[in-house]
């Protein structure tokens, strides 16, 4: 048996919009099968993974807390992805933002006033932009592939942060743990809701999404980047500069990732430590695509991805499963989305092996 | 007896093939006799290519019967077709450029045949058919005509009894085409049937002894082309024919609006053609044609004119006497330049975007963009204007560019460029692949622009079109331009010599002499 894929003449619009939903449902079903195979009642495991973590206010707060950096990173990445600028190093840009914002807070110390927090946010965004800007410069100047450069810069950022918290920035009162001193109160994001760890970040991220929506839907700049992504020759024809596109695509991703980094440090963690992100920058790539590179879609997708994170934590505790289950769910989600997209664009046809046959007159006569 | 008696080498009965969006072949029946040169005639999109793919086993028909020498066959793959004795010469060659002619031949034959034997057989076959082919030459060093001969030789090695030729003259100079016709007649005389796919009527009338005319996937006529006129064949092809576009204008052209001075451009990569000492001027109210075979520097010249490539010196290009060589596409557009690229989808328009957004590619940003934001109301109105005034059918501003037919999309692109009242128009193959109706509409628009005093440069591989539309004509060959000639004073033979890159020296001398005398 052979399977042939035939391009569909008119991919259904409903299906294009519905594919992320279908992927989510398939992921949940696939997850249930996985739980069953591991010897757990799928219904209980499903409840433990998807329902229990968000059945109280605290849980919802945690969900939002995790959705914030995913949302921010994914929005910046989507701007680049639409222009075919493949920044896959948001994780590194997030770390760079954390270092710059956190570093500023440590430098100012407890004397910081009301302007410290905004200054930290700006520093974080600039840090992320600088890190992504390195990749942009190398791409524009030497045509170095931004996929490789942004990925490698991620490891450099991570190791540089390790160096800082093991070395010069290590807290003198921290029992030699690789972490900095606690940030001063003025450097912390204000809490929004008693009984949760929710902070101002959950307001900033959707606000950035809204701005990005207006930018993408209305601005001439975003339009020119989109043309460059869809049809590079048409972009040259229209006179759009490819260099500008690369710079903008990478800087947008760097800025939001850097912002996510400083919000993590200032809001959730409260200090710099060796690991400031459990891979938000990488997961954000999936979030961006599940959200169809659209800010509203990304807001929804980031909450779904956040649920995978806290669900994974939950089943580790209640069912004794490894937290790698989160990665498995991320992988399944992306796989099912890509599969849905393929089936929307193509129709599979099962064909048997055909055998060559020639009927000659002599055969007929015989 | 399971089969009907027939004297045809190949017979199709009621063959149909549907693709998701189109019925490419609808109940097609035809008979090709032994030793016949049989034309399959039709416009682009009439279903010729699909039909040939069915015969050659590339696609399988949904229904219908194929009879080979009177026996029903099911042709399941090209190798099966070749085993039956069907060979195909493709429009786009399928040779390995880095290998020698002999190596290409060896690769196409069943493994295990000794090289020496193949070389000897090829040599003999080439001699027998008068095919001048050097077996040791590397394919990339061959001219287009020579490569085609290699393709044909490769088919002949399999001793075909039916040879399918897909628009073989589209890449040839008139002289090389004549040589090909001699070869085809010789093959036919030796008993090989030839299925000749073309939409060039004069070739069909000259060459073929039978013709099957296709229109929208159906057979509309089976005729003997020797008893038809070109216009009667054309009527069968297109249904009803529009009148000739125009007579050449008698109006006196105005001042020079586009000037190219000594344009030089080194080749960017191994596939590019360097440009050498290009001088050219186009006056307001005239159409100047640049003819030539594809790949002789047209693409490089177009980039230099449009601003997609920027010249080292400002004075290299002047638009209305303003030096523009150092300007990018947008700045050149502000000086009044409009450009209709050859490739509609992907260059002239973004396939996945709506017509509204496609208008924005070249629309004047002073009207359409305010404070960095797109003024969609203005842009949408402009798109609607293009659709209305340029007769873009089945479209509204929200239609995606990729869903338009080639003709409608081209009308839209031309509409977008021409509604901005350009002083200089660059058009590359503007009627390529269009049906006759759309092509004549586009040519009429070019004439409109000329009447309004624009300077028009038309770059085309279609010699007939250039001779019909242009006031003056020049040929690009190996990155150089021939001296422009008034269309009325030139001939197909002269143009063909320039296209072949064989401009005789005496012609140049004569030209110089005439110049002095005048």
PDB file of C-alpha atoms in Angstrom, chain B residues 185-406:
ATOM      1  CA  UNK B 185      10.697  15.387 -41.320  1.00  0.00           C
ATOM      2  CA  UNK B 186      13.539  12.931 -41.673  1.00  0.00           C
ATOM      3  CA  UNK B 187      12.418  10.991 -38.591  1.00  0.00           C
ATOM      4  CA  UNK B 188       8.848  10.882 -39.841  1.00  0.00           C
ATOM      5  CA  UNK B 189       9.983   9.663 -43.235  1.00  0.00           C
ATOM      6  CA  UNK B 190      11.784   6.832 -41.455  1.00  0.00           C
ATOM      7  CA  UNK B 191       8.476   5.784 -39.925  1.00  0.00           C
ATOM      8  CA  UNK B 192       8.601   7.387 -36.482  1.00  0.00           C
ATOM      9  CA  UNK B 193       5.376   9.097 -35.432  1.00  0.00           C
ATOM     10  CA  UNK B 194       5.758  12.495 -33.818  1.00  0.00           C
ATOM     11  CA  UNK B 195       3.290  14.137 -31.462  1.00  0.00           C
ATOM     12  CA  UNK B 196       4.089  17.810 -31.774  1.00  0.00           C
ATOM     13  CA  UNK B 197       2.762  20.058 -29.040  1.00  0.00           C
ATOM     14  CA  UNK B 198       2.661  23.707 -29.963  1.00  0.00           C
ATOM     15  CA  UNK B 199       0.643  26.842 -30.080  1.00  0.00           C
ATOM     16  CA  UNK B 200       2.668  28.332 -32.912  1.00  0.00           C
ATOM     17  CA  UNK B 201       0.370  28.139 -35.875  1.00  0.00           C
ATOM     18  CA  UNK B 202       2.834  28.784 -38.679  1.00  0.00           C
ATOM     19  CA  UNK B 203       4.971  25.880 -37.517  1.00  0.00           C
ATOM     20  CA  UNK B 204       2.000  23.570 -37.444  1.00  0.00           C
ATOM     21  CA  UNK B 205       0.874  24.606 -40.917  1.00  0.00           C
ATOM     22  CA  UNK B 206       4.372  24.149 -42.274  1.00  0.00           C
ATOM     23  CA  UNK B 207       5.247  20.891 -40.582  1.00  0.00           C
ATOM     24  CA  UNK B 208       2.316  18.736 -39.622  1.00  0.00           C
ATOM     25  CA  UNK B 209       0.063  16.443 -41.616  1.00  0.00           C
ATOM     26  CA  UNK B 210      -2.589  16.111 -38.938  1.00  0.00           C
ATOM     27  CA  UNK B 211      -3.712  18.288 -36.055  1.00  0.00           C
ATOM     28  CA  UNK B 212      -5.895  17.722 -33.017  1.00  0.00           C
ATOM     29  CA  UNK B 213      -7.106  21.020 -31.605  1.00  0.00           C
ATOM     30  CA  UNK B 214      -7.856  21.214 -27.880  1.00  0.00           C
ATOM     31  CA  UNK B 215      -9.830  23.850 -26.086  1.00  0.00           C
ATOM     32  CA  UNK B 216     -10.548  23.733 -22.351  1.00  0.00           C
ATOM     33  CA  UNK B 217      -9.660  20.070 -22.150  1.00  0.00           C
ATOM     34  CA  UNK B 218     -11.844  18.926 -25.057  1.00  0.00           C
ATOM     35  CA  UNK B 219     -11.079  18.044 -28.642  1.00  0.00           C
ATOM     36  CA  UNK B 220     -12.734  20.735 -30.754  1.00  0.00           C
ATOM     37  CA  UNK B 221     -11.412  19.673 -34.141  1.00  0.00           C
ATOM     38  CA  UNK B 222      -9.273  17.119 -35.917  1.00  0.00           C
ATOM     39  CA  UNK B 223      -8.011  18.562 -39.185  1.00  0.00           C
ATOM     40  CA  UNK B 224      -5.359  18.414 -41.832  1.00  0.00           C
ATOM     41  CA  UNK B 225      -3.412  21.627 -41.157  1.00  0.00           C
ATOM     42  CA  UNK B 226      -2.119  21.715 -44.728  1.00  0.00           C
ATOM     43  CA  UNK B 227      -5.654  22.511 -45.787  1.00  0.00           C
ATOM     44  CA  UNK B 228      -6.165  25.179 -43.122  1.00  0.00           C
ATOM     45  CA  UNK B 229      -5.054  28.739 -42.809  1.00  0.00           C
ATOM     46  CA  UNK B 230      -3.369  30.031 -39.677  1.00  0.00           C
ATOM     47  CA  UNK B 231      -6.386  32.126 -38.860  1.00  0.00           C
ATOM     48  CA  UNK B 232      -8.801  29.225 -39.253  1.00  0.00           C
ATOM     49  CA  UNK B 233      -6.649  27.173 -36.843  1.00  0.00           C
ATOM     50  CA  UNK B 234      -6.508  30.113 -34.457  1.00  0.00           C
ATOM     51  CA  UNK B 235     -10.288  30.385 -34.498  1.00  0.00           C
ATOM     52  CA  UNK B 236     -10.552  26.721 -33.563  1.00  0.00           C
ATOM     53  CA  UNK B 237      -8.061  27.221 -30.739  1.00  0.00           C
ATOM     54  CA  UNK B 238      -9.608  30.256 -29.140  1.00  0.00           C
ATOM     55  CA  UNK B 239     -13.219  30.030 -30.243  1.00  0.00           C
ATOM     56  CA  UNK B 240     -13.551  33.541 -31.512  1.00  0.00           C
ATOM     57  CA  UNK B 241     -10.737  35.817 -32.416  1.00  0.00           C
ATOM     58  CA  UNK B 242     -10.421  39.479 -31.700  1.00  0.00           C
ATOM     59  CA  UNK B 243      -9.254  41.743 -34.455  1.00  0.00           C
ATOM     60  CA  UNK B 244      -5.654  42.787 -34.869  1.00  0.00           C
ATOM     61  CA  UNK B 245      -4.598  45.033 -32.036  1.00  0.00           C
ATOM     62  CA  UNK B 246      -3.600  48.102 -33.977  1.00  0.00           C
ATOM     63  CA  UNK B 247      -1.612  49.511 -36.787  1.00  0.00           C
ATOM     64  CA  UNK B 248       1.718  51.037 -35.910  1.00  0.00           C
ATOM     65  CA  UNK B 249       1.299  54.575 -34.718  1.00  0.00           C
ATOM     66  CA  UNK B 250       2.252  57.369 -36.981  1.00  0.00           C
ATOM     67  CA  UNK B 251       2.538  59.917 -34.208  1.00  0.00           C
ATOM     68  CA  UNK B 252       5.951  61.455 -33.759  1.00  0.00           C
ATOM     69  CA  UNK B 253       7.598  60.372 -30.459  1.00  0.00           C
ATOM     70  CA  UNK B 254       8.584  63.050 -27.961  1.00  0.00           C
ATOM     71  CA  UNK B 255      11.802  63.571 -26.003  1.00  0.00           C
ATOM     72  CA  UNK B 256      13.868  60.848 -24.373  1.00  0.00           C
ATOM     73  CA  UNK B 257      12.340  59.794 -21.068  1.00  0.00           C
ATOM     74  CA  UNK B 258      14.438  56.716 -20.280  1.00  0.00           C
ATOM     75  CA  UNK B 259      18.139  56.625 -20.987  1.00  0.00           C
ATOM     76  CA  UNK B 260      20.718  53.956 -20.174  1.00  0.00           C
ATOM     77  CA  UNK B 261      24.346  55.030 -20.543  1.00  0.00           C
ATOM     78  CA  UNK B 262      27.103  52.428 -20.724  1.00  0.00           C
ATOM     79  CA  UNK B 263      25.579  50.036 -18.222  1.00  0.00           C
ATOM     80  CA  UNK B 264      28.074  47.427 -17.059  1.00  0.00           C
ATOM     81  CA  UNK B 265      27.314  44.651 -14.650  1.00  0.00           C
ATOM     82  CA  UNK B 266      29.556  41.778 -13.654  1.00  0.00           C
ATOM     83  CA  UNK B 267      27.926  38.384 -13.315  1.00  0.00           C
ATOM     84  CA  UNK B 268      26.780  37.843  -9.728  1.00  0.00           C
ATOM     85  CA  UNK B 269      27.118  34.069  -9.908  1.00  0.00           C
ATOM     86  CA  UNK B 270      27.928  31.355 -12.414  1.00  0.00           C
ATOM     87  CA  UNK B 271      24.393  31.312 -13.767  1.00  0.00           C
ATOM     88  CA  UNK B 272      24.134  35.062 -14.318  1.00  0.00           C
ATOM     89  CA  UNK B 273      24.983  36.865 -17.522  1.00  0.00           C
ATOM     90  CA  UNK B 274      27.274  39.882 -17.322  1.00  0.00           C
ATOM     91  CA  UNK B 275      25.968  43.024 -18.995  1.00  0.00           C
ATOM     92  CA  UNK B 276      28.287  44.857 -21.291  1.00  0.00           C
ATOM     93  CA  UNK B 277      28.108  48.463 -22.544  1.00  0.00           C
ATOM     94  CA  UNK B 278      24.345  48.697 -22.638  1.00  0.00           C
ATOM     95  CA  UNK B 279      23.201  51.947 -24.213  1.00  0.00           C
ATOM     96  CA  UNK B 280      19.543  52.518 -24.758  1.00  0.00           C
ATOM     97  CA  UNK B 281      17.091  55.360 -24.985  1.00  0.00           C
ATOM     98  CA  UNK B 282      13.328  55.328 -25.108  1.00  0.00           C
ATOM     99  CA  UNK B 283      11.377  58.420 -26.062  1.00  0.00           C
ATOM    100  CA  UNK B 284       7.965  59.407 -24.821  1.00  0.00           C
ATOM    101  CA  UNK B 285       5.258  57.952 -27.047  1.00  0.00           C
ATOM    102  CA  UNK B 286       7.243  55.019 -28.343  1.00  0.00           C
ATOM    103  CA  UNK B 287       7.543  51.355 -27.548  1.00  0.00           C
ATOM    104  CA  UNK B 288      11.010  49.889 -27.781  1.00  0.00           C
ATOM    105  CA  UNK B 289      11.261  46.119 -27.767  1.00  0.00           C
ATOM    106  CA  UNK B 290      14.127  44.051 -26.417  1.00  0.00           C
ATOM    107  CA  UNK B 291      14.020  40.584 -27.910  1.00  0.00           C
ATOM    108  CA  UNK B 292      16.315  37.632 -27.435  1.00  0.00           C
ATOM    109  CA  UNK B 293      16.431  34.108 -26.146  1.00  0.00           C
ATOM    110  CA  UNK B 294      15.932  33.676 -22.417  1.00  0.00           C
ATOM    111  CA  UNK B 295      19.078  33.804 -20.326  1.00  0.00           C
ATOM    112  CA  UNK B 296      20.971  36.312 -22.434  1.00  0.00           C
ATOM    113  CA  UNK B 297      20.906  39.038 -19.788  1.00  0.00           C
ATOM    114  CA  UNK B 298      17.219  39.973 -19.697  1.00  0.00           C
ATOM    115  CA  UNK B 299      16.885  39.263 -15.971  1.00  0.00           C
ATOM    116  CA  UNK B 300      20.024  41.232 -15.152  1.00  0.00           C
ATOM    117  CA  UNK B 301      18.935  44.160 -17.324  1.00  0.00           C
ATOM    118  CA  UNK B 302      15.497  44.228 -15.709  1.00  0.00           C
ATOM    119  CA  UNK B 303      16.999  44.341 -12.227  1.00  0.00           C
ATOM    120  CA  UNK B 304      19.242  47.200 -13.251  1.00  0.00           C
ATOM    121  CA  UNK B 305      16.303  49.129 -14.705  1.00  0.00           C
ATOM    122  CA  UNK B 306      13.878  48.529 -11.841  1.00  0.00           C
ATOM    123  CA  UNK B 307      16.335  49.365  -9.068  1.00  0.00           C
ATOM    124  CA  UNK B 308      16.420  45.844  -7.629  1.00  0.00           C
ATOM    125  CA  UNK B 309      20.074  46.108  -8.545  1.00  0.00           C
ATOM    126  CA  UNK B 310      21.672  49.496  -8.007  1.00  0.00           C
ATOM    127  CA  UNK B 311      24.304  50.725 -10.426  1.00  0.00           C
ATOM    128  CA  UNK B 312      27.657  52.085  -9.259  1.00  0.00           C
ATOM    129  CA  UNK B 313      27.087  55.418 -11.012  1.00  0.00           C
ATOM    130  CA  UNK B 314      24.046  57.656 -10.844  1.00  0.00           C
ATOM    131  CA  UNK B 315      24.381  58.662 -14.481  1.00  0.00           C
ATOM    132  CA  UNK B 316      24.027  55.099 -15.751  1.00  0.00           C
ATOM    133  CA  UNK B 317      20.264  55.463 -15.747  1.00  0.00           C
ATOM    134  CA  UNK B 318      18.260  58.625 -16.346  1.00  0.00           C
ATOM    135  CA  UNK B 319      14.527  58.923 -15.905  1.00  0.00           C
ATOM    136  CA  UNK B 320      13.210  62.161 -17.430  1.00  0.00           C
ATOM    137  CA  UNK B 321      16.796  63.486 -17.364  1.00  0.00           C
ATOM    138  CA  UNK B 322      17.172  62.845 -13.628  1.00  0.00           C
ATOM    139  CA  UNK B 323      20.127  60.576 -12.804  1.00  0.00           C
ATOM    140  CA  UNK B 324      18.608  57.520 -11.110  1.00  0.00           C
ATOM    141  CA  UNK B 325      21.319  54.864 -11.213  1.00  0.00           C
ATOM    142  CA  UNK B 326      21.942  55.022  -7.481  1.00  0.00           C
ATOM    143  CA  UNK B 327      18.276  55.034  -6.486  1.00  0.00           C
ATOM    144  CA  UNK B 328      16.274  52.087  -5.178  1.00  0.00           C
ATOM    145  CA  UNK B 329      12.945  50.896  -6.584  1.00  0.00           C
ATOM    146  CA  UNK B 330      10.781  53.233  -4.500  1.00  0.00           C
ATOM    147  CA  UNK B 331      12.731  56.366  -5.428  1.00  0.00           C
ATOM    148  CA  UNK B 332      12.701  55.383  -9.105  1.00  0.00           C
ATOM    149  CA  UNK B 333       8.958  54.893  -8.898  1.00  0.00           C
ATOM    150  CA  UNK B 334       8.613  58.451  -7.587  1.00  0.00           C
ATOM    151  CA  UNK B 335      10.421  59.640 -10.709  1.00  0.00           C
ATOM    152  CA  UNK B 336       7.673  58.004 -12.750  1.00  0.00           C
ATOM    153  CA  UNK B 337       8.961  54.497 -13.393  1.00  0.00           C
ATOM    154  CA  UNK B 338       6.538  51.585 -13.502  1.00  0.00           C
ATOM    155  CA  UNK B 339       7.605  47.966 -13.809  1.00  0.00           C
ATOM    156  CA  UNK B 340       5.563  44.908 -14.758  1.00  0.00           C
ATOM    157  CA  UNK B 341       7.738  41.894 -13.919  1.00  0.00           C
ATOM    158  CA  UNK B 342       7.675  38.661 -15.861  1.00  0.00           C
ATOM    159  CA  UNK B 343       6.771  36.469 -12.907  1.00  0.00           C
ATOM    160  CA  UNK B 344       3.294  37.428 -11.733  1.00  0.00           C
ATOM    161  CA  UNK B 345       3.029  35.298  -8.619  1.00  0.00           C
ATOM    162  CA  UNK B 346       5.877  35.879  -6.230  1.00  0.00           C
ATOM    163  CA  UNK B 347       7.421  38.904  -7.936  1.00  0.00           C
ATOM    164  CA  UNK B 348       4.693  41.190  -9.266  1.00  0.00           C
ATOM    165  CA  UNK B 349       2.264  40.041  -6.602  1.00  0.00           C
ATOM    166  CA  UNK B 350       2.322  38.151  -3.310  1.00  0.00           C
ATOM    167  CA  UNK B 351       0.249  34.995  -3.936  1.00  0.00           C
ATOM    168  CA  UNK B 352      -1.101  34.604  -0.399  1.00  0.00           C
ATOM    169  CA  UNK B 353      -2.142  38.249  -0.010  1.00  0.00           C
ATOM    170  CA  UNK B 354      -5.348  39.965  -1.012  1.00  0.00           C
ATOM    171  CA  UNK B 355      -5.491  42.347  -3.947  1.00  0.00           C
ATOM    172  CA  UNK B 356      -5.804  45.214  -1.475  1.00  0.00           C
ATOM    173  CA  UNK B 357      -2.495  44.310   0.105  1.00  0.00           C
ATOM    174  CA  UNK B 358      -0.952  43.679  -3.303  1.00  0.00           C
ATOM    175  CA  UNK B 359      -1.836  47.160  -4.421  1.00  0.00           C
ATOM    176  CA  UNK B 360       0.279  48.448  -1.578  1.00  0.00           C
ATOM    177  CA  UNK B 361       3.432  46.894  -3.024  1.00  0.00           C
ATOM    178  CA  UNK B 362       3.938  49.770  -5.410  1.00  0.00           C
ATOM    179  CA  UNK B 363       1.228  52.306  -4.558  1.00  0.00           C
ATOM    180  CA  UNK B 364       2.490  55.759  -3.647  1.00  0.00           C
ATOM    181  CA  UNK B 365       3.097  55.711   0.090  1.00  0.00           C
ATOM    182  CA  UNK B 366       2.360  59.433   0.369  1.00  0.00           C
ATOM    183  CA  UNK B 367      -1.325  58.606  -0.125  1.00  0.00           C
ATOM    184  CA  UNK B 368      -1.605  55.163   1.317  1.00  0.00           C
ATOM    185  CA  UNK B 369       0.425  55.339   4.518  1.00  0.00           C
ATOM    186  CA  UNK B 370      -0.027  57.874   7.313  1.00  0.00           C
ATOM    187  CA  UNK B 371       2.032  57.936  10.520  1.00  0.00           C
ATOM    188  CA  UNK B 372       3.378  54.477   9.747  1.00  0.00           C
ATOM    189  CA  UNK B 373      -0.107  52.972   9.581  1.00  0.00           C
ATOM    190  CA  UNK B 374      -1.717  51.726   6.395  1.00  0.00           C
ATOM    191  CA  UNK B 375      -4.786  53.673   5.308  1.00  0.00           C
ATOM    192  CA  UNK B 376      -6.758  50.645   4.248  1.00  0.00           C
ATOM    193  CA  UNK B 377      -9.753  52.654   3.025  1.00  0.00           C
ATOM    194  CA  UNK B 378      -7.559  54.433   0.475  1.00  0.00           C
ATOM    195  CA  UNK B 379      -5.768  51.238  -0.524  1.00  0.00           C
ATOM    196  CA  UNK B 380      -9.009  49.281  -0.926  1.00  0.00           C
ATOM    197  CA  UNK B 381     -10.463  52.026  -3.123  1.00  0.00           C
ATOM    198  CA  UNK B 382      -7.349  51.931  -5.288  1.00  0.00           C
ATOM    199  CA  UNK B 383      -7.626  48.142  -5.618  1.00  0.00           C
ATOM    200  CA  UNK B 384     -11.272  48.488  -6.609  1.00  0.00           C
ATOM    201  CA  UNK B 385     -10.331  51.101  -9.221  1.00  0.00           C
ATOM    202  CA  UNK B 386      -7.744  48.748 -10.738  1.00  0.00           C
ATOM    203  CA  UNK B 387     -10.317  45.949 -10.842  1.00  0.00           C
ATOM    204  CA  UNK B 388     -12.992  48.128 -12.451  1.00  0.00           C
ATOM    205  CA  UNK B 389     -10.981  50.049 -14.997  1.00  0.00           C
ATOM    206  CA  UNK B 390      -8.781  47.172 -16.094  1.00  0.00           C
ATOM    207  CA  UNK B 391     -11.534  44.577 -16.337  1.00  0.00           C
ATOM    208  CA  UNK B 392     -10.179  42.143 -13.747  1.00  0.00           C
ATOM    209  CA  UNK B 393     -12.897  39.527 -13.685  1.00  0.00           C
ATOM    210  CA  UNK B 394     -14.246  37.491 -10.768  1.00  0.00           C
ATOM    211  CA  UNK B 395     -12.323  39.556  -8.264  1.00  0.00           C
ATOM    212  CA  UNK B 396     -12.903  41.982  -5.433  1.00  0.00           C
ATOM    213  CA  UNK B 397     -10.298  43.722  -3.262  1.00  0.00           C
ATOM    214  CA  UNK B 398     -10.453  40.878  -0.741  1.00  0.00           C
ATOM    215  CA  UNK B 399      -9.611  38.167  -3.297  1.00  0.00           C
ATOM    216  CA  UNK B 400      -6.277  36.398  -2.847  1.00  0.00           C
ATOM    217  CA  UNK B 401      -3.881  37.011  -5.727  1.00  0.00           C
ATOM    218  CA  UNK B 402      -3.192  33.291  -6.156  1.00  0.00           C
ATOM    219  CA  UNK B 403      -6.830  32.511  -6.905  1.00  0.00           C
ATOM    220  CA  UNK B 404      -6.900  34.752  -9.980  1.00  0.00           C
ATOM    221  CA  UNK B 405      -6.226  33.325 -13.415  1.00  0.00           C
ATOM    222  CA  UNK B 406      -2.985  34.405 -15.068  1.00  0.00           C
TER     223      UNK B 406
END
